[in-house]
mmCIF file with all atom_site columns, C-alpha atoms in Angstrom:
data_model
loop_
_atom_site.group_PDB
_atom_site.id
_atom_site.type_symbol
_atom_site.label_atom_id
_atom_site.label_alt_id
_atom_site.label_comp_id
_atom_site.label_asym_id
_atom_site.label_entity_id
_atom_site.label_seq_id
_atom_site.pdbx_PDB_ins_code
_atom_site.Cartn_x
_atom_site.Cartn_y
_atom_site.Cartn_z
_atom_site.occupancy
_atom_site.B_iso_or_equiv
_atom_site.pdbx_formal_charge
_atom_site.auth_seq_id
_atom_site.auth_comp_id
_atom_site.auth_asym_id
_atom_site.auth_atom_id
_atom_site.pdbx_PDB_model_num
ATOM 1   C CA . MET H 1 1   ? 22.984 44.195 12.261 1.00 0.00 ? 1   MET H CA 1
ATOM 2   C CA . SER H 1 2   ? 26.372 45.708 12.855 1.00 0.00 ? 2   SER H CA 1
ATOM 3   C CA . GLU H 1 3   ? 29.235 43.307 13.509 1.00 0.00 ? 3   GLU H CA 1
ATOM 4   C CA . PRO H 1 4   ? 30.608 43.035 17.024 1.00 0.00 ? 4   PRO H CA 1
ATOM 5   C CA . ALA H 1 5   ? 34.070 44.432 17.628 1.00 0.00 ? 5   ALA H CA 1
ATOM 6   C CA . ARG H 1 6   ? 36.756 41.935 16.599 1.00 0.00 ? 6   ARG H CA 1
ATOM 7   C CA . ASN H 1 7   ? 38.353 40.002 19.399 1.00 0.00 ? 7   ASN H CA 1
ATOM 8   C CA . THR H 1 8   ? 42.130 40.234 19.622 1.00 0.00 ? 8   THR H CA 1
ATOM 9   C CA . ARG H 1 9   ? 42.183 36.456 20.124 1.00 0.00 ? 9   ARG H CA 1
ATOM 10  C CA . ARG H 1 10  ? 41.314 34.287 17.154 1.00 0.00 ? 10  ARG H CA 1
ATOM 11  C CA . LEU H 1 11  ? 37.999 32.496 17.592 1.00 0.00 ? 11  LEU H CA 1
ATOM 12  C CA . ARG H 1 12  ? 38.290 28.737 17.989 1.00 0.00 ? 12  ARG H CA 1
ATOM 13  C CA . VAL H 1 13  ? 35.581 27.024 15.955 1.00 0.00 ? 13  VAL H CA 1
ATOM 14  C CA . ILE H 1 14  ? 34.415 23.440 15.370 1.00 0.00 ? 14  ILE H CA 1
ATOM 15  C CA . VAL H 1 15  ? 32.490 22.555 12.202 1.00 0.00 ? 15  VAL H CA 1
ATOM 16  C CA . ALA H 1 16  ? 29.968 19.709 12.499 1.00 0.00 ? 16  ALA H CA 1
ATOM 17  C CA . ASP H 1 17  ? 28.238 18.154 9.495  1.00 0.00 ? 17  ASP H CA 1
ATOM 18  C CA . ASP H 1 18  ? 27.776 14.502 8.595  1.00 0.00 ? 18  ASP H CA 1
ATOM 19  C CA . GLN H 1 19  ? 28.585 15.135 4.923  1.00 0.00 ? 19  GLN H CA 1
ATOM 20  C CA . ALA H 1 20  ? 32.312 15.443 4.267  1.00 0.00 ? 20  ALA H CA 1
ATOM 21  C CA . ALA H 1 21  ? 31.526 17.228 0.997  1.00 0.00 ? 21  ALA H CA 1
ATOM 22  C CA . VAL H 1 22  ? 29.965 20.028 3.059  1.00 0.00 ? 22  VAL H CA 1
ATOM 23  C CA . ARG H 1 23  ? 32.090 19.870 6.208  1.00 0.00 ? 23  ARG H CA 1
ATOM 24  C CA . GLU H 1 24  ? 35.561 19.975 4.662  1.00 0.00 ? 24  GLU H CA 1
ATOM 25  C CA . PRO H 1 25  ? 35.080 22.878 2.207  1.00 0.00 ? 25  PRO H CA 1
ATOM 26  C CA . LEU H 1 26  ? 33.244 24.857 4.881  1.00 0.00 ? 26  LEU H CA 1
ATOM 27  C CA . ALA H 1 27  ? 36.067 24.356 7.363  1.00 0.00 ? 27  ALA H CA 1
ATOM 28  C CA . ALA H 1 28  ? 38.608 25.379 4.720  1.00 0.00 ? 28  ALA H CA 1
ATOM 29  C CA . VAL H 1 29  ? 36.720 28.548 3.797  1.00 0.00 ? 29  VAL H CA 1
ATOM 30  C CA . LEU H 1 30  ? 36.184 29.602 7.416  1.00 0.00 ? 30  LEU H CA 1
ATOM 31  C CA . GLY H 1 31  ? 39.854 28.999 8.125  1.00 0.00 ? 31  GLY H CA 1
ATOM 32  C CA . LEU H 1 32  ? 40.695 31.768 5.642  1.00 0.00 ? 32  LEU H CA 1
ATOM 33  C CA . ALA H 1 33  ? 39.136 34.388 7.934  1.00 0.00 ? 33  ALA H CA 1
ATOM 34  C CA . GLU H 1 34  ? 41.791 36.366 9.771  1.00 0.00 ? 34  GLU H CA 1
ATOM 35  C CA . ASP H 1 35  ? 40.115 35.946 13.161 1.00 0.00 ? 35  ASP H CA 1
ATOM 36  C CA . ILE H 1 36  ? 38.898 32.315 12.983 1.00 0.00 ? 36  ILE H CA 1
ATOM 37  C CA . ASP H 1 37  ? 40.751 29.061 13.649 1.00 0.00 ? 37  ASP H CA 1
ATOM 38  C CA . VAL H 1 38  ? 38.862 25.872 12.759 1.00 0.00 ? 38  VAL H CA 1
ATOM 39  C CA . VAL H 1 39  ? 40.350 23.598 15.415 1.00 0.00 ? 39  VAL H CA 1
ATOM 40  C CA . ALA H 1 40  ? 38.365 20.442 14.553 1.00 0.00 ? 40  ALA H CA 1
ATOM 41  C CA . SER H 1 41  ? 35.531 19.015 12.497 1.00 0.00 ? 41  SER H CA 1
ATOM 42  C CA . ALA H 1 42  ? 32.931 16.420 13.447 1.00 0.00 ? 42  ALA H CA 1
ATOM 43  C CA . ALA H 1 43  ? 30.523 14.100 11.635 1.00 0.00 ? 43  ALA H CA 1
ATOM 44  C CA . ASP H 1 44  ? 27.995 13.634 14.451 1.00 0.00 ? 44  ASP H CA 1
ATOM 45  C CA . GLY H 1 45  ? 27.048 14.902 17.893 1.00 0.00 ? 45  GLY H CA 1
ATOM 46  C CA . THR H 1 46  ? 29.244 12.499 19.821 1.00 0.00 ? 46  THR H CA 1
ATOM 47  C CA . GLU H 1 47  ? 32.264 13.670 17.827 1.00 0.00 ? 47  GLU H CA 1
ATOM 48  C CA . VAL H 1 48  ? 31.289 17.279 18.589 1.00 0.00 ? 48  VAL H CA 1
ATOM 49  C CA . LEU H 1 49  ? 31.322 16.645 22.349 1.00 0.00 ? 49  LEU H CA 1
ATOM 50  C CA . ALA H 1 50  ? 34.643 14.818 22.131 1.00 0.00 ? 50  ALA H CA 1
ATOM 51  C CA . ALA H 1 51  ? 36.180 17.589 20.010 1.00 0.00 ? 51  ALA H CA 1
ATOM 52  C CA . VAL H 1 52  ? 35.023 20.325 22.406 1.00 0.00 ? 52  VAL H CA 1
ATOM 53  C CA . ALA H 1 53  ? 36.597 18.454 25.323 1.00 0.00 ? 53  ALA H CA 1
ATOM 54  C CA . ALA H 1 54  ? 39.818 17.812 23.388 1.00 0.00 ? 54  ALA H CA 1
ATOM 55  C CA . HIS H 1 55  ? 40.282 21.352 22.048 1.00 0.00 ? 55  HIS H CA 1
ATOM 56  C CA . ASP H 1 56  ? 39.194 23.411 25.046 1.00 0.00 ? 56  ASP H CA 1
ATOM 57  C CA . PRO H 1 57  ? 38.731 26.348 24.912 1.00 0.00 ? 57  PRO H CA 1
ATOM 58  C CA . VAL H 1 58  ? 36.243 26.363 22.014 1.00 0.00 ? 58  VAL H CA 1
ATOM 59  C CA . ASP H 1 59  ? 34.273 29.518 21.218 1.00 0.00 ? 59  ASP H CA 1
ATOM 60  C CA . VAL H 1 60  ? 31.703 28.373 18.669 1.00 0.00 ? 60  VAL H CA 1
ATOM 61  C CA . VAL H 1 61  ? 30.375 25.135 17.187 1.00 0.00 ? 61  VAL H CA 1
ATOM 62  C CA . LEU H 1 62  ? 28.835 25.479 13.722 1.00 0.00 ? 62  LEU H CA 1
ATOM 63  C CA . MET H 1 63  ? 26.315 22.662 13.929 1.00 0.00 ? 63  MET H CA 1
ATOM 64  C CA . ASP H 1 64  ? 24.263 20.725 11.389 1.00 0.00 ? 64  ASP H CA 1
ATOM 65  C CA . LEU H 1 65  ? 20.965 19.360 12.706 1.00 0.00 ? 65  LEU H CA 1
ATOM 66  C CA . ARG H 1 66  ? 20.441 16.031 10.962 1.00 0.00 ? 66  ARG H CA 1
ATOM 67  C CA . MET H 1 67  ? 23.418 13.837 11.872 1.00 0.00 ? 67  MET H CA 1
ATOM 68  C CA . PRO H 1 68  ? 23.663 10.135 12.806 1.00 0.00 ? 68  PRO H CA 1
ATOM 69  C CA . VAL H 1 69  ? 24.404 8.737  16.290 1.00 0.00 ? 69  VAL H CA 1
ATOM 70  C CA . MET H 1 70  ? 23.564 12.037 18.019 1.00 0.00 ? 70  MET H CA 1
ATOM 71  C CA . ASP H 1 71  ? 21.771 14.796 16.134 1.00 0.00 ? 71  ASP H CA 1
ATOM 72  C CA . GLY H 1 72  ? 22.531 18.495 16.335 1.00 0.00 ? 72  GLY H CA 1
ATOM 73  C CA . THR H 1 73  ? 19.672 19.357 18.688 1.00 0.00 ? 73  THR H CA 1
ATOM 74  C CA . GLU H 1 74  ? 20.756 16.814 21.309 1.00 0.00 ? 74  GLU H CA 1
ATOM 75  C CA . ALA H 1 75  ? 24.404 17.804 20.902 1.00 0.00 ? 75  ALA H CA 1
ATOM 76  C CA . THR H 1 76  ? 23.389 21.453 21.424 1.00 0.00 ? 76  THR H CA 1
ATOM 77  C CA . ARG H 1 77  ? 21.487 20.544 24.581 1.00 0.00 ? 77  ARG H CA 1
ATOM 78  C CA . ARG H 1 78  ? 24.478 18.610 25.925 1.00 0.00 ? 78  ARG H CA 1
ATOM 79  C CA . LEU H 1 79  ? 26.870 21.449 25.120 1.00 0.00 ? 79  LEU H CA 1
ATOM 80  C CA . THR H 1 80  ? 24.598 23.976 26.814 1.00 0.00 ? 80  THR H CA 1
ATOM 81  C CA . GLU H 1 81  ? 24.578 21.858 29.970 1.00 0.00 ? 81  GLU H CA 1
ATOM 82  C CA . GLU H 1 82  ? 28.208 20.702 29.998 1.00 0.00 ? 82  GLU H CA 1
ATOM 83  C CA . HIS H 1 83  ? 30.044 23.549 28.227 1.00 0.00 ? 83  HIS H CA 1
ATOM 84  C CA . PRO H 1 84  ? 27.889 26.674 28.650 1.00 0.00 ? 84  PRO H CA 1
ATOM 85  C CA . SER H 1 85  ? 30.680 28.966 27.437 1.00 0.00 ? 85  SER H CA 1
ATOM 86  C CA . VAL H 1 86  ? 30.533 27.381 23.959 1.00 0.00 ? 86  VAL H CA 1
ATOM 87  C CA . ALA H 1 87  ? 28.123 29.107 21.578 1.00 0.00 ? 87  ALA H CA 1
ATOM 88  C CA . VAL H 1 88  ? 26.244 26.982 19.036 1.00 0.00 ? 88  VAL H CA 1
ATOM 89  C CA . VAL H 1 89  ? 25.223 28.288 15.627 1.00 0.00 ? 89  VAL H CA 1
ATOM 90  C CA . ILE H 1 90  ? 22.974 25.949 13.667 1.00 0.00 ? 90  ILE H CA 1
ATOM 91  C CA . LEU H 1 91  ? 23.660 25.700 9.921  1.00 0.00 ? 91  LEU H CA 1
ATOM 92  C CA . THR H 1 92  ? 21.134 23.435 8.260  1.00 0.00 ? 92  THR H CA 1
ATOM 93  C CA . THR H 1 93  ? 18.845 22.950 5.292  1.00 0.00 ? 93  THR H CA 1
ATOM 94  C CA . PHE H 1 94  ? 15.863 22.618 7.653  1.00 0.00 ? 94  PHE H CA 1
ATOM 95  C CA . ALA H 1 95  ? 13.916 25.740 8.648  1.00 0.00 ? 95  ALA H CA 1
ATOM 96  C CA . ASP H 1 96  ? 10.618 24.140 9.692  1.00 0.00 ? 96  ASP H CA 1
ATOM 97  C CA . ASP H 1 97  ? 8.989  25.316 12.908 1.00 0.00 ? 97  ASP H CA 1
ATOM 98  C CA . ASP H 1 98  ? 9.774  22.185 14.919 1.00 0.00 ? 98  ASP H CA 1
ATOM 99  C CA . SER H 1 99  ? 13.477 22.222 13.997 1.00 0.00 ? 99  SER H CA 1
ATOM 100 C CA . VAL H 1 100 ? 13.885 25.931 14.744 1.00 0.00 ? 100 VAL H CA 1
ATOM 101 C CA . LEU H 1 101 ? 12.092 25.842 18.091 1.00 0.00 ? 101 LEU H CA 1
ATOM 102 C CA . ALA H 1 102 ? 13.789 22.623 19.203 1.00 0.00 ? 102 ALA H CA 1
ATOM 103 C CA . ALA H 1 103 ? 17.275 23.971 18.422 1.00 0.00 ? 103 ALA H CA 1
ATOM 104 C CA . LEU H 1 104 ? 16.691 27.334 20.098 1.00 0.00 ? 104 LEU H CA 1
ATOM 105 C CA . SER H 1 105 ? 15.112 25.664 23.118 1.00 0.00 ? 105 SER H CA 1
ATOM 106 C CA . ALA H 1 106 ? 18.176 23.402 23.359 1.00 0.00 ? 106 ALA H CA 1
ATOM 107 C CA . GLY H 1 107 ? 20.348 26.519 23.651 1.00 0.00 ? 107 GLY H CA 1
ATOM 108 C CA . ALA H 1 108 ? 21.474 27.400 20.124 1.00 0.00 ? 108 ALA H CA 1
ATOM 109 C CA . ARG H 1 109 ? 22.527 31.028 19.888 1.00 0.00 ? 109 ARG H CA 1
ATOM 110 C CA . GLY H 1 110 ? 22.133 31.283 16.138 1.00 0.00 ? 110 GLY H CA 1
ATOM 111 C CA . TYR H 1 111 ? 20.227 29.559 13.347 1.00 0.00 ? 111 TYR H CA 1
ATOM 112 C CA . LEU H 1 112 ? 21.142 29.862 9.667  1.00 0.00 ? 112 LEU H CA 1
ATOM 113 C CA . THR H 1 113 ? 20.027 27.922 6.633  1.00 0.00 ? 113 THR H CA 1
ATOM 114 C CA . LYS H 1 114 ? 22.533 26.622 4.120  1.00 0.00 ? 114 LYS H CA 1
ATOM 115 C CA . ASN H 1 115 ? 21.488 29.408 1.761  1.00 0.00 ? 115 ASN H CA 1
ATOM 116 C CA . ALA H 1 116 ? 23.677 31.651 3.927  1.00 0.00 ? 116 ALA H CA 1
ATOM 117 C CA . GLY H 1 117 ? 26.854 32.927 2.288  1.00 0.00 ? 117 GLY H CA 1
ATOM 118 C CA . ARG H 1 118 ? 30.356 32.834 3.733  1.00 0.00 ? 118 ARG H CA 1
ATOM 119 C CA . GLN H 1 119 ? 30.106 36.389 5.050  1.00 0.00 ? 119 GLN H CA 1
ATOM 120 C CA . ASP H 1 120 ? 26.777 35.631 6.740  1.00 0.00 ? 120 ASP H CA 1
ATOM 121 C CA . ILE H 1 121 ? 28.291 32.579 8.439  1.00 0.00 ? 121 ILE H CA 1
ATOM 122 C CA . THR H 1 122 ? 31.425 34.340 9.633  1.00 0.00 ? 122 THR H CA 1
ATOM 123 C CA . ARG H 1 123 ? 29.315 37.250 10.921 1.00 0.00 ? 123 ARG H CA 1
ATOM 124 C CA . ALA H 1 124 ? 27.107 34.806 12.804 1.00 0.00 ? 124 ALA H CA 1
ATOM 125 C CA . ILE H 1 125 ? 30.142 33.084 14.354 1.00 0.00 ? 125 ILE H CA 1
ATOM 126 C CA . ARG H 1 126 ? 31.570 36.396 15.539 1.00 0.00 ? 126 ARG H CA 1
ATOM 127 C CA . ALA H 1 127 ? 28.217 37.551 16.872 1.00 0.00 ? 127 ALA H CA 1
ATOM 128 C CA . ALA H 1 128 ? 27.568 34.288 18.722 1.00 0.00 ? 128 ALA H CA 1
ATOM 129 C CA . ALA H 1 129 ? 31.027 34.410 20.286 1.00 0.00 ? 129 ALA H CA 1
ATOM 130 C CA . ALA H 1 130 ? 30.182 37.937 21.482 1.00 0.00 ? 130 ALA H CA 1
ATOM 131 C CA . GLY H 1 131 ? 26.990 36.720 23.159 1.00 0.00 ? 131 GLY H CA 1
ATOM 132 C CA . GLN H 1 132 ? 24.510 37.767 20.485 1.00 0.00 ? 132 GLN H CA 1
ATOM 133 C CA . SER H 1 133 ? 21.676 35.722 19.038 1.00 0.00 ? 133 SER H CA 1
ATOM 134 C CA . VAL H 1 134 ? 21.630 35.498 15.243 1.00 0.00 ? 134 VAL H CA 1
ATOM 135 C CA . LEU H 1 135 ? 18.695 34.277 13.156 1.00 0.00 ? 135 LEU H CA 1
ATOM 136 C CA . ASP H 1 136 ? 18.519 34.608 9.414  1.00 0.00 ? 136 ASP H CA 1
ATOM 137 C CA . ARG H 1 137 ? 15.429 36.399 8.114  1.00 0.00 ? 137 ARG H CA 1
ATOM 138 C CA . GLU H 1 138 ? 13.552 33.255 7.012  1.00 0.00 ? 138 GLU H CA 1
ATOM 139 C CA . VAL H 1 139 ? 14.120 31.602 10.383 1.00 0.00 ? 139 VAL H CA 1
ATOM 140 C CA . GLN H 1 140 ? 13.145 34.728 12.309 1.00 0.00 ? 140 GLN H CA 1
ATOM 141 C CA . ASP H 1 141 ? 9.905  35.076 10.353 1.00 0.00 ? 141 ASP H CA 1
ATOM 142 C CA . ARG H 1 142 ? 9.030  31.422 10.909 1.00 0.00 ? 142 ARG H CA 1
ATOM 143 C CA . LEU H 1 143 ? 9.821  31.652 14.611 1.00 0.00 ? 143 LEU H CA 1
ATOM 144 C CA . LEU H 1 144 ? 7.608  34.687 15.086 1.00 0.00 ? 144 LEU H CA 1
ATOM 145 C CA . ALA H 1 145 ? 4.795  32.998 13.126 1.00 0.00 ? 145 ALA H CA 1
ATOM 146 C CA . ALA H 1 146 ? 5.150  29.818 15.189 1.00 0.00 ? 146 ALA H CA 1
ATOM 147 C CA . VAL H 1 147 ? 5.025  31.538 18.561 1.00 0.00 ? 147 VAL H CA 1
ATOM 148 C CA . ARG H 1 148 ? 2.022  33.596 17.504 1.00 0.00 ? 148 ARG H CA 1
ATOM 149 C CA . ALA H 1 149 ? 0.256  30.350 16.618 1.00 0.00 ? 149 ALA H CA 1
ATOM 150 C CA . LYS H 1 150 ? 1.184  28.688 19.950 1.00 0.00 ? 150 LYS H CA 1
ATOM 151 C CA . PRO H 1 151 ? 0.688  31.180 22.787 1.00 0.00 ? 151 PRO H CA 1
ATOM 152 C CA . PRO H 1 152 ? 1.546  30.207 26.368 1.00 0.00 ? 152 PRO H CA 1
ATOM 153 C CA . ALA H 1 153 ? -0.936 28.374 28.562 1.00 0.00 ? 153 ALA H CA 1
ATOM 154 C CA . PRO H 1 154 ? -3.507 30.568 30.353 1.00 0.00 ? 154 PRO H CA 1
ATOM 155 C CA . GLY H 1 155 ? -2.224 32.343 33.429 1.00 0.00 ? 155 GLY H CA 1
ATOM 156 C CA . PRO H 1 156 ? -0.262 35.454 34.348 1.00 0.00 ? 156 PRO H CA 1
ATOM 157 C CA . LEU H 1 157 ? 1.964  36.314 31.407 1.00 0.00 ? 157 LEU H CA 1
ATOM 158 C CA . LEU H 1 158 ? 4.406  38.486 33.341 1.00 0.00 ? 158 LEU H CA 1
ATOM 159 C CA . PRO H 1 159 ? 4.954  38.929 37.074 1.00 0.00 ? 159 PRO H CA 1
ATOM 160 C CA . GLY H 1 160 ? 4.212  42.286 38.646 1.00 0.00 ? 160 GLY H CA 1
ATOM 161 C CA . ASP H 1 161 ? 7.792  42.969 39.700 1.00 0.00 ? 161 ASP H CA 1
ATOM 162 C CA . ILE H 1 162 ? 9.157  43.264 36.165 1.00 0.00 ? 162 ILE H CA 1
ATOM 163 C CA . THR H 1 163 ? 10.639 46.726 35.720 1.00 0.00 ? 163 THR H CA 1
ATOM 164 C CA . PRO H 1 164 ? 9.782  49.060 32.823 1.00 0.00 ? 164 PRO H CA 1
ATOM 165 C CA . ARG H 1 165 ? 13.278 48.526 31.410 1.00 0.00 ? 165 ARG H CA 1
ATOM 166 C CA . GLU H 1 166 ? 12.878 44.739 31.564 1.00 0.00 ? 166 GLU H CA 1
ATOM 167 C CA . ARG H 1 167 ? 9.594  45.090 29.668 1.00 0.00 ? 167 ARG H CA 1
ATOM 168 C CA . GLU H 1 168 ? 11.386 47.135 27.020 1.00 0.00 ? 168 GLU H CA 1
ATOM 169 C CA . VAL H 1 169 ? 14.061 44.460 26.701 1.00 0.00 ? 169 VAL H CA 1
ATOM 170 C CA . LEU H 1 170 ? 11.418 41.715 26.416 1.00 0.00 ? 170 LEU H CA 1
ATOM 171 C CA . ALA H 1 171 ? 9.595  43.684 23.723 1.00 0.00 ? 171 ALA H CA 1
ATOM 172 C CA . LEU H 1 172 ? 12.779 43.985 21.674 1.00 0.00 ? 172 LEU H CA 1
ATOM 173 C CA . ILE H 1 173 ? 13.532 40.274 22.101 1.00 0.00 ? 173 ILE H CA 1
ATOM 174 C CA . GLY H 1 174 ? 10.030 39.679 20.797 1.00 0.00 ? 174 GLY H CA 1
ATOM 175 C CA . GLN H 1 175 ? 10.926 41.646 17.684 1.00 0.00 ? 175 GLN H CA 1
ATOM 176 C CA . GLY H 1 176 ? 13.827 39.260 17.091 1.00 0.00 ? 176 GLY H CA 1
ATOM 177 C CA . LEU H 1 177 ? 16.603 41.706 17.994 1.00 0.00 ? 177 LEU H CA 1
ATOM 178 C CA . PRO H 1 178 ? 19.948 40.320 19.222 1.00 0.00 ? 178 PRO H CA 1
ATOM 179 C CA . ASN H 1 179 ? 21.583 41.693 22.381 1.00 0.00 ? 179 ASN H CA 1
ATOM 180 C CA . ARG H 1 180 ? 23.827 44.129 20.550 1.00 0.00 ? 180 ARG H CA 1
ATOM 181 C CA . ALA H 1 181 ? 20.912 45.680 18.674 1.00 0.00 ? 181 ALA H CA 1
ATOM 182 C CA . ILE H 1 182 ? 18.908 45.924 21.912 1.00 0.00 ? 182 ILE H CA 1
ATOM 183 C CA . ALA H 1 183 ? 21.830 47.710 23.556 1.00 0.00 ? 183 ALA H CA 1
ATOM 184 C CA . GLU H 1 184 ? 22.060 50.168 20.662 1.00 0.00 ? 184 GLU H CA 1
ATOM 185 C CA . ARG H 1 185 ? 18.294 50.786 20.684 1.00 0.00 ? 185 ARG H CA 1
ATOM 186 C CA . LEU H 1 186 ? 18.218 51.475 24.429 1.00 0.00 ? 186 LEU H CA 1
ATOM 187 C CA . PHE H 1 187 ? 21.595 53.282 24.598 1.00 0.00 ? 187 PHE H CA 1
ATOM 188 C CA . ILE H 1 188 ? 22.970 50.861 27.178 1.00 0.00 ? 188 ILE H CA 1
ATOM 189 C CA . SER H 1 189 ? 25.828 48.355 27.175 1.00 0.00 ? 189 SER H CA 1
ATOM 190 C CA . GLU H 1 190 ? 25.487 44.726 26.110 1.00 0.00 ? 190 GLU H CA 1
ATOM 191 C CA . ALA H 1 191 ? 26.512 43.720 29.633 1.00 0.00 ? 191 ALA H CA 1
ATOM 192 C CA . THR H 1 192 ? 23.554 45.692 30.991 1.00 0.00 ? 192 THR H CA 1
ATOM 193 C CA . VAL H 1 193 ? 21.252 44.038 28.458 1.00 0.00 ? 193 VAL H CA 1
ATOM 194 C CA . LYS H 1 194 ? 22.442 40.607 29.631 1.00 0.00 ? 194 LYS H CA 1
ATOM 195 C CA . THR H 1 195 ? 21.787 41.598 33.264 1.00 0.00 ? 195 THR H CA 1
ATOM 196 C CA . HIS H 1 196 ? 18.239 42.691 32.400 1.00 0.00 ? 196 HIS H CA 1
ATOM 197 C CA . ILE H 1 197 ? 17.654 39.450 30.470 1.00 0.00 ? 197 ILE H CA 1
ATOM 198 C CA . ASN H 1 198 ? 18.940 37.300 33.339 1.00 0.00 ? 198 ASN H CA 1
ATOM 199 C CA . ASN H 1 199 ? 16.721 39.147 35.835 1.00 0.00 ? 199 ASN H CA 1
ATOM 200 C CA . LEU H 1 200 ? 13.739 38.989 33.491 1.00 0.00 ? 200 LEU H CA 1
ATOM 201 C CA . PHE H 1 201 ? 14.113 35.263 32.822 1.00 0.00 ? 201 PHE H CA 1
ATOM 202 C CA . ALA H 1 202 ? 14.457 34.530 36.541 1.00 0.00 ? 202 ALA H CA 1
ATOM 203 C CA . LYS H 1 203 ? 11.416 36.619 37.533 1.00 0.00 ? 203 LYS H CA 1
ATOM 204 C CA . ALA H 1 204 ? 9.140  35.380 34.758 1.00 0.00 ? 204 ALA H CA 1
ATOM 205 C CA . GLY H 1 205 ? 10.329 31.759 34.644 1.00 0.00 ? 205 GLY H CA 1
ATOM 206 C CA . ILE H 1 206 ? 11.309 32.165 30.987 1.00 0.00 ? 206 ILE H CA 1
ATOM 207 C CA . LYS H 1 207 ? 13.268 29.125 29.800 1.00 0.00 ? 207 LYS H CA 1
ATOM 208 C CA . ASP H 1 208 ? 15.065 30.453 26.738 1.00 0.00 ? 208 ASP H CA 1
ATOM 209 C CA . ARG H 1 209 ? 14.937 33.066 24.013 1.00 0.00 ? 209 ARG H CA 1
ATOM 210 C CA . ALA H 1 210 ? 12.249 31.253 22.027 1.00 0.00 ? 210 ALA H CA 1
ATOM 211 C CA . ASP H 1 211 ? 10.071 31.217 25.145 1.00 0.00 ? 211 ASP H CA 1
ATOM 212 C CA . ALA H 1 212 ? 10.802 34.935 25.628 1.00 0.00 ? 212 ALA H CA 1
ATOM 213 C CA . VAL H 1 213 ? 9.578  35.697 22.103 1.00 0.00 ? 213 VAL H CA 1
ATOM 214 C CA . ARG H 1 214 ? 6.431  33.677 22.775 1.00 0.00 ? 214 ARG H CA 1
ATOM 215 C CA . ARG H 1 215 ? 5.762  35.520 26.031 1.00 0.00 ? 215 ARG H CA 1
ATOM 216 C CA . ALA H 1 216 ? 6.401  38.933 24.491 1.00 0.00 ? 216 ALA H CA 1
ATOM 217 C CA . ILE H 1 217 ? 3.911  38.291 21.699 1.00 0.00 ? 217 ILE H CA 1
ATOM 218 C CA . ALA H 1 218 ? 1.280  36.862 24.050 1.00 0.00 ? 218 ALA H CA 1
ATOM 219 C CA . ALA H 1 219 ? 1.673  39.875 26.361 1.00 0.00 ? 219 ALA H CA 1
ATOM 220 C CA . GLY H 1 220 ? 1.160  42.264 23.443 1.00 0.00 ? 220 GLY H CA 1
ATOM 221 C CA . LEU H 1 221 ? 4.708  43.627 23.601 1.00 0.00 ? 221 LEU H CA 1
ATOM 222 C CA . ALA H 1 222 ? 5.771  42.512 20.102 1.00 0.00 ? 222 ALA H CA 1
#
């Protein structure tokens, strides 16, 4: 995946992890990037919400999943509802099906395991801030396997008013492609991709990207 064009404004990032031995070095390393400012760190979900409110605007929260008081999945859900402009990238040791699907359903835009290197993490932060979804290869493979194993309930998979272009976009989502890659594949802008996705989700009653992957596979598009 090619990196999105660098923003002229430095990205404002919050690092959330309950282990100081992980959180503090990670924040220090990310702060070395020329286009990233780590504006706060947090040890649990309640601290994440407070930090986002205190440091508005925030572009990205790099979020651990297993934290006390409020875990990363619930914090992601709350951020999606209360601060929809903030992108969440999960960074965790857990890549099991339930964790992946729960985080993506809550609104996470990216999901990395802690095997990811510094460059992978900074790329994911930039991509998420640009509106792209980022899954590392292990997570993507597990997600596709999980949705194949759990198809949607019986009934019409896709409404009749979906356009050919919207079907193409859904098929590429089903392959795990982020918005930028879909735009490049179809020779259209990312803004146009987002418009197609919004229309598609509204027409088909698709809840989130994980649901879109599930529907694409069940409909034989991926």
